[in-house]
């Protein structure tokens, strides 16, 4: 468009520009609302979700410990599954807005390769949020169940498991045994990891549910998770040596 100070269509051109700016402002507002209130908030909630329930003021029996973790994981999994769907739906709404809203006829349409890249970006952020949730929960079990800290002037931690020392002539043994304790910890770890089995990876709406990939498939390949699980499943090793020396003494 060529304009001069004497052009007759200056007012119409200004109105057209103002209308375009208004449409752009509306588009930015809608996008920010979706990103901030429906994506980022849900991602933060996934990341901050604690999958386990670990009492700090009393000792627990092994069966109670496992049951507590399974119930806690079940409730948290329902929340994680819902939030995952909400984030995916929000991103889909974002795609619809970008594909259907035109600020100006001269502006090129959104490249679908950019759309796919954006979807992959938010899907990756969702997985990272879940990864943090699972890793923090596993580390909480490890820190509480495998802690070697005892009473001190500034710190006092209650025993975690109810364990009896029984005389079994000619030796002394623990009931439940350290192997039983380790199995209970392992079961709880499996429950935590299992939370990801109900969180499906994105863009699988046309695939039968039994064939859909879950974020659990990605967790099993994550080096950080594998390392944390290995440390947790071997958490009783150091404790075993201390208990053995104590009972021998």
mmCIF file of C-alpha atoms in Angstrom:
data_model
loop_
_atom_site.group_PDB
_atom_site.id
_atom_site.type_symbol
_atom_site.label_atom_id
_atom_site.label_comp_id
_atom_site.label_asym_id
_atom_site.label_seq_id
_atom_site.Cartn_x
_atom_site.Cartn_y
_atom_site.Cartn_z
ATOM 1 C CA UNK A 1 0.000 0.000 0.000
ATOM 2 C CA UNK A 2 1.365 3.403 -1.056
ATOM 3 C CA UNK A 3 0.218 6.370 1.000
ATOM 4 C CA UNK A 4 0.945 10.089 0.899
ATOM 5 C CA UNK A 5 -0.258 12.981 3.042
ATOM 6 C CA UNK A 6 -2.960 13.688 0.489
ATOM 7 C CA UNK A 7 -4.194 10.073 0.159
ATOM 8 C CA UNK A 8 -7.897 9.648 0.699
ATOM 9 C CA UNK A 9 -7.685 6.226 2.361
ATOM 10 C CA UNK A 10 -5.415 7.091 5.310
ATOM 11 C CA UNK A 11 -8.242 6.754 7.830
ATOM 12 C CA UNK A 12 -9.261 3.381 6.414
ATOM 13 C CA UNK A 13 -5.644 2.223 6.519
ATOM 14 C CA UNK A 14 -5.287 3.340 10.154
ATOM 15 C CA UNK A 15 -8.514 1.528 11.033
ATOM 16 C CA UNK A 16 -7.232 -1.614 9.322
ATOM 17 C CA UNK A 17 -3.962 -1.439 11.265
ATOM 18 C CA UNK A 18 -5.813 -0.878 14.528
ATOM 19 C CA UNK A 19 -8.098 -3.830 13.845
ATOM 20 C CA UNK A 20 -5.062 -6.032 13.109
ATOM 21 C CA UNK A 21 -3.371 -4.957 16.351
ATOM 22 C CA UNK A 22 -6.571 -5.707 18.269
ATOM 23 C CA UNK A 23 -6.755 -9.195 16.762
ATOM 24 C CA UNK A 24 -3.088 -9.755 17.595
ATOM 25 C CA UNK A 25 -3.624 -8.612 21.173
ATOM 26 C CA UNK A 26 -6.580 -10.984 21.530
ATOM 27 C CA UNK A 27 -4.506 -13.839 20.116
ATOM 28 C CA UNK A 28 -1.624 -13.202 22.515
ATOM 29 C CA UNK A 29 -4.041 -12.978 25.450
ATOM 30 C CA UNK A 30 -5.668 -16.321 24.565
ATOM 31 C CA UNK A 31 -2.303 -18.030 24.099
ATOM 32 C CA UNK A 32 -0.890 -16.661 27.366
ATOM 33 C CA UNK A 33 -4.021 -17.760 29.214
ATOM 34 C CA UNK A 34 -3.693 -21.330 27.930
ATOM 35 C CA UNK A 35 0.057 -21.533 28.549
ATOM 36 C CA UNK A 36 0.010 -20.008 32.026
ATOM 37 C CA UNK A 37 -3.243 -21.348 33.475
ATOM 38 C CA UNK A 38 -3.720 -24.674 31.747
ATOM 39 C CA UNK A 39 -0.206 -25.842 30.887
ATOM 40 C CA UNK A 40 2.352 -24.381 33.278
ATOM 41 C CA UNK A 41 0.164 -24.693 36.386
ATOM 42 C CA UNK A 42 -0.610 -28.336 35.628
ATOM 43 C CA UNK A 43 3.042 -29.099 34.894
ATOM 44 C CA UNK A 44 4.031 -27.598 38.245
ATOM 45 C CA UNK A 45 1.396 -29.695 39.992
ATOM 46 C CA UNK A 46 2.687 -32.874 38.318
ATOM 47 C CA UNK A 47 6.260 -32.032 39.263
ATOM 48 C CA UNK A 48 5.385 -31.262 42.900
ATOM 49 C CA UNK A 49 3.136 -34.284 43.451
ATOM 50 C CA UNK A 50 4.420 -36.623 46.157
ATOM 51 C CA UNK A 51 3.585 -40.241 45.427
ATOM 52 C CA UNK A 52 4.429 -41.679 48.848
ATOM 53 C CA UNK A 53 3.201 -41.325 52.411
ATOM 54 C CA UNK A 54 5.995 -41.574 54.980
ATOM 55 C CA UNK A 55 5.109 -41.009 58.649
ATOM 56 C CA UNK A 56 7.914 -39.218 60.481
ATOM 57 C CA UNK A 57 6.635 -39.381 64.056
ATOM 58 C CA UNK A 58 6.115 -43.115 64.484
ATOM 59 C CA UNK A 59 7.367 -46.513 63.391
ATOM 60 C CA UNK A 60 5.251 -48.657 61.069
ATOM 61 C CA UNK A 61 4.845 -52.361 60.426
ATOM 62 C CA UNK A 62 5.970 -53.622 57.006
ATOM 63 C CA UNK A 63 2.475 -54.539 55.795
ATOM 64 C CA UNK A 64 1.183 -51.145 56.872
ATOM 65 C CA UNK A 65 4.093 -49.424 55.121
ATOM 66 C CA UNK A 66 3.439 -51.179 51.815
ATOM 67 C CA UNK A 67 -0.308 -50.589 52.059
ATOM 68 C CA UNK A 68 0.221 -46.892 52.795
ATOM 69 C CA UNK A 69 2.410 -46.487 49.718
ATOM 70 C CA UNK A 70 0.061 -48.382 47.428
ATOM 71 C CA UNK A 71 -2.914 -46.254 48.551
ATOM 72 C CA UNK A 72 -0.922 -43.031 48.267
ATOM 73 C CA UNK A 73 0.351 -43.948 44.796
ATOM 74 C CA UNK A 74 -3.161 -44.891 43.654
ATOM 75 C CA UNK A 75 -4.601 -41.512 44.660
ATOM 76 C CA UNK A 76 -1.656 -39.577 43.226
ATOM 77 C CA UNK A 77 -1.788 -41.552 39.969
ATOM 78 C CA UNK A 78 -5.396 -40.497 39.405
ATOM 79 C CA UNK A 79 -4.312 -36.869 39.778
ATOM 80 C CA UNK A 80 -1.276 -37.273 37.485
ATOM 81 C CA UNK A 81 -3.362 -38.995 34.811
ATOM 82 C CA UNK A 82 -5.920 -36.194 34.875
ATOM 83 C CA UNK A 83 -3.266 -33.476 34.710
ATOM 84 C CA UNK A 84 -1.516 -35.178 31.805
ATOM 85 C CA UNK A 85 -4.780 -35.212 29.825
ATOM 86 C CA UNK A 86 -5.471 -31.588 30.742
ATOM 87 C CA UNK A 87 -2.058 -30.472 29.486
ATOM 88 C CA UNK A 88 -2.447 -32.419 26.236
ATOM 89 C CA UNK A 89 -5.923 -30.954 25.663
ATOM 90 C CA UNK A 90 -4.609 -27.453 26.376
ATOM 91 C CA UNK A 91 -1.880 -27.888 23.780
ATOM 92 C CA UNK A 92 -4.457 -29.150 21.274
ATOM 93 C CA UNK A 93 -6.548 -26.041 21.923
ATOM 94 C CA UNK A 94 -3.431 -23.968 21.394
ATOM 95 C CA UNK A 95 -2.880 -25.645 18.028
ATOM 96 C CA UNK A 96 -6.495 -24.977 16.982
ATOM 97 C CA UNK A 97 -6.170 -21.283 17.850
ATOM 98 C CA UNK A 98 -2.907 -20.939 15.946
ATOM 99 C CA UNK A 99 -4.323 -22.710 12.883
ATOM 100 C CA UNK A 100 -7.657 -20.895 12.748
ATOM 101 C CA UNK A 101 -6.874 -17.361 13.905
ATOM 102 C CA UNK A 102 -5.700 -14.959 11.221
ATOM 103 C CA UNK A 103 -4.252 -11.631 12.292
ATOM 104 C CA UNK A 104 -3.865 -10.414 8.715
ATOM 105 C CA UNK A 105 -4.194 -11.943 5.278
ATOM 106 C CA UNK A 106 -0.577 -11.020 4.574
ATOM 107 C CA UNK A 107 0.683 -13.155 7.491
ATOM 108 C CA UNK A 108 1.658 -16.688 6.517
ATOM 109 C CA UNK A 109 -0.135 -19.606 8.141
ATOM 110 C CA UNK A 110 1.594 -21.542 10.895
ATOM 111 C CA UNK A 111 3.998 -24.165 9.553
ATOM 112 C CA UNK A 112 2.791 -27.593 10.664
ATOM 113 C CA UNK A 113 6.375 -28.606 11.375
ATOM 114 C CA UNK A 114 6.460 -25.855 13.987
ATOM 115 C CA UNK A 115 3.179 -27.160 15.412
ATOM 116 C CA UNK A 116 4.623 -30.668 15.788
ATOM 117 C CA UNK A 117 7.754 -29.230 17.379
ATOM 118 C CA UNK A 118 5.627 -27.299 19.873
ATOM 119 C CA UNK A 119 3.620 -30.423 20.760
ATOM 120 C CA UNK A 120 6.821 -32.394 21.265
ATOM 121 C CA UNK A 121 8.185 -29.597 23.441
ATOM 122 C CA UNK A 122 5.245 -29.631 25.843
ATOM 123 C CA UNK A 123 5.108 -33.420 25.828
ATOM 124 C CA UNK A 124 8.770 -33.432 26.864
ATOM 125 C CA UNK A 125 8.048 -30.925 29.629
ATOM 126 C CA UNK A 126 5.262 -33.201 30.896
ATOM 127 C CA UNK A 127 7.649 -36.145 31.019
ATOM 128 C CA UNK A 128 10.278 -34.057 32.829
ATOM 129 C CA UNK A 129 7.667 -33.047 35.400
ATOM 130 C CA UNK A 130 6.722 -36.717 35.927
ATOM 131 C CA UNK A 131 10.393 -37.669 36.106
ATOM 132 C CA UNK A 132 10.970 -35.159 38.891
ATOM 133 C CA UNK A 133 7.864 -36.384 40.724
ATOM 134 C CA UNK A 134 8.980 -40.038 40.611
ATOM 135 C CA UNK A 135 12.619 -39.309 41.435
ATOM 136 C CA UNK A 136 11.760 -37.122 44.436
ATOM 137 C CA UNK A 137 9.335 -39.760 45.742
ATOM 138 C CA UNK A 138 11.902 -42.558 45.413
ATOM 139 C CA UNK A 139 14.536 -40.439 47.132
ATOM 140 C CA UNK A 140 12.106 -39.738 49.967
ATOM 141 C CA UNK A 141 11.740 -43.483 50.554
ATOM 142 C CA UNK A 142 15.496 -43.941 50.415
ATOM 143 C CA UNK A 143 16.203 -41.053 52.786
ATOM 144 C CA UNK A 144 13.598 -42.196 55.325
ATOM 145 C CA UNK A 145 13.883 -45.979 55.130
ATOM 146 C CA UNK A 146 17.627 -46.282 54.655
ATOM 147 C CA UNK A 147 18.740 -43.387 56.846
ATOM 148 C CA UNK A 148 21.677 -43.984 59.166
ATOM 149 C CA UNK A 149 20.997 -40.887 61.198
ATOM 150 C CA UNK A 150 20.124 -41.345 64.820
ATOM 151 C CA UNK A 151 19.398 -39.118 67.735
ATOM 152 C CA UNK A 152 21.516 -36.049 68.229
ATOM 153 C CA UNK A 153 21.514 -32.664 69.921
ATOM 154 C CA UNK A 154 20.048 -30.880 66.923
ATOM 155 C CA UNK A 155 18.391 -33.766 65.123
ATOM 156 C CA UNK A 156 16.221 -36.642 66.188
ATOM 157 C CA UNK A 157 14.633 -39.084 63.789
ATOM 158 C CA UNK A 158 12.163 -41.698 64.946
ATOM 159 C CA UNK A 159 12.681 -45.344 63.868
ATOM 160 C CA UNK A 160 10.799 -46.099 60.682
ATOM 161 C CA UNK A 161 10.030 -49.829 60.852
ATOM 162 C CA UNK A 162 8.778 -51.862 63.786
ATOM 163 C CA UNK A 163 11.431 -54.547 64.300
ATOM 164 C CA UNK A 164 11.751 -57.043 67.149
ATOM 165 C CA UNK A 165 14.942 -58.705 68.316
ATOM 166 C CA UNK A 166 14.211 -62.374 69.036
ATOM 167 C CA UNK A 167 16.396 -64.929 70.741
ATOM 168 C CA UNK A 168 16.931 -67.928 68.527
ATOM 169 C CA UNK A 169 19.452 -70.104 70.360
ATOM 170 C CA UNK A 170 22.331 -69.949 69.850
ATOM 171 C CA UNK A 171 21.925 -66.669 67.972
ATOM 172 C CA UNK A 172 19.753 -63.550 67.853
ATOM 173 C CA UNK A 173 17.631 -62.569 64.876
ATOM 174 C CA UNK A 174 15.438 -59.715 63.696
ATOM 175 C CA UNK A 175 11.724 -60.050 63.041
ATOM 176 C CA UNK A 176 10.893 -59.029 60.366
ATOM 177 C CA UNK A 177 14.256 -59.719 58.768
ATOM 178 C CA UNK A 178 16.231 -57.202 56.751
ATOM 179 C CA UNK A 179 15.337 -59.211 53.651
ATOM 180 C CA UNK A 180 11.642 -58.688 54.453
ATOM 181 C CA UNK A 181 12.278 -54.975 54.906
ATOM 182 C CA UNK A 182 14.122 -54.791 51.591
ATOM 183 C CA UNK A 183 11.253 -56.590 49.820
ATOM 184 C CA UNK A 184 8.772 -54.104 51.288
ATOM 185 C CA UNK A 185 10.916 -51.202 50.041
ATOM 186 C CA UNK A 186 11.162 -52.848 46.622
ATOM 187 C CA UNK A 187 7.374 -53.281 46.420
ATOM 188 C CA UNK A 188 6.880 -49.637 47.294
ATOM 189 C CA UNK A 189 9.416 -48.603 44.636
ATOM 190 C CA UNK A 190 7.568 -50.681 42.044
ATOM 191 C CA UNK A 191 4.314 -48.982 43.041
ATOM 192 C CA UNK A 192 5.894 -45.549 42.575
ATOM 193 C CA UNK A 193 7.225 -46.452 39.126
ATOM 194 C CA UNK A 194 3.872 -47.994 38.233
ATOM 195 C CA UNK A 195 2.201 -44.602 38.500
ATOM 196 C CA UNK A 196 3.528 -43.833 35.017
ATOM 197 C CA UNK A 197 1.702 -46.820 33.500
ATOM 198 C CA UNK A 198 -1.555 -44.854 33.494
ATOM 199 C CA UNK A 199 0.002 -41.748 31.921
ATOM 200 C CA UNK A 200 -0.162 -42.204 28.159
ATOM 201 C CA UNK A 201 2.187 -40.518 25.753
ATOM 202 C CA UNK A 202 0.497 -37.973 23.500
ATOM 203 C CA UNK A 203 -1.175 -38.198 20.091
ATOM 204 C CA UNK A 204 -2.414 -41.772 20.448
ATOM 205 C CA UNK A 205 -6.160 -41.114 20.271
ATOM 206 C CA UNK A 206 -6.628 -43.483 17.309
ATOM 207 C CA UNK A 207 -4.681 -46.358 18.877
ATOM 208 C CA UNK A 208 -6.355 -49.046 21.037
ATOM 209 C CA UNK A 209 -5.607 -48.447 24.704
ATOM 210 C CA UNK A 210 -3.806 -51.778 25.085
ATOM 211 C CA UNK A 211 -1.354 -50.744 22.349
ATOM 212 C CA UNK A 212 -0.729 -47.198 23.585
ATOM 213 C CA UNK A 213 2.712 -46.230 24.841
ATOM 214 C CA UNK A 214 2.955 -44.828 28.348
ATOM 215 C CA UNK A 215 5.511 -42.619 30.074
ATOM 216 C CA UNK A 216 6.497 -45.763 31.993
ATOM 217 C CA UNK A 217 8.240 -46.933 28.812
ATOM 218 C CA UNK A 218 10.420 -43.811 28.955
ATOM 219 C CA UNK A 219 11.084 -44.044 32.709
ATOM 220 C CA UNK A 220 12.545 -47.511 32.284
ATOM 221 C CA UNK A 221 15.155 -46.080 29.919
ATOM 222 C CA UNK A 222 16.046 -43.065 32.061
ATOM 223 C CA UNK A 223 19.527 -43.301 33.574
ATOM 224 C CA UNK A 224 18.609 -41.164 36.598
ATOM 225 C CA UNK A 225 15.667 -43.387 37.506
ATOM 226 C CA UNK A 226 17.659 -46.592 37.021
ATOM 227 C CA UNK A 227 20.417 -45.227 39.257
ATOM 228 C CA UNK A 228 17.957 -44.159 41.954
ATOM 229 C CA UNK A 229 16.166 -47.529 41.902
ATOM 230 C CA UNK A 230 19.458 -49.431 42.142
ATOM 231 C CA UNK A 231 20.513 -47.365 45.158
ATOM 232 C CA UNK A 232 17.125 -47.911 46.767
ATOM 233 C CA UNK A 233 16.907 -51.651 46.148
ATOM 234 C CA UNK A 234 20.376 -52.022 47.664
ATOM 235 C CA UNK A 235 19.648 -49.599 50.474
ATOM 236 C CA UNK A 236 19.671 -52.264 53.177
ATOM 237 C CA UNK A 237 23.208 -53.415 52.349
ATOM 238 C CA UNK A 238 24.970 -50.914 54.593
ATOM 239 C CA UNK A 239 22.337 -51.323 57.299
ATOM 240 C CA UNK A 240 22.734 -55.105 57.108
ATOM 241 C CA UNK A 241 26.412 -54.851 58.023
ATOM 242 C CA UNK A 242 25.728 -52.554 60.979
ATOM 243 C CA UNK A 243 22.933 -54.765 62.298
ATOM 244 C CA UNK A 244 25.075 -57.880 61.914
ATOM 245 C CA UNK A 245 27.900 -56.311 63.907
ATOM 246 C CA UNK A 246 25.448 -55.132 66.561
ATOM 247 C CA UNK A 247 23.845 -58.536 66.990
ATOM 248 C CA UNK A 248 27.229 -60.222 67.108
ATOM 249 C CA UNK A 249 28.304 -57.813 69.812
#
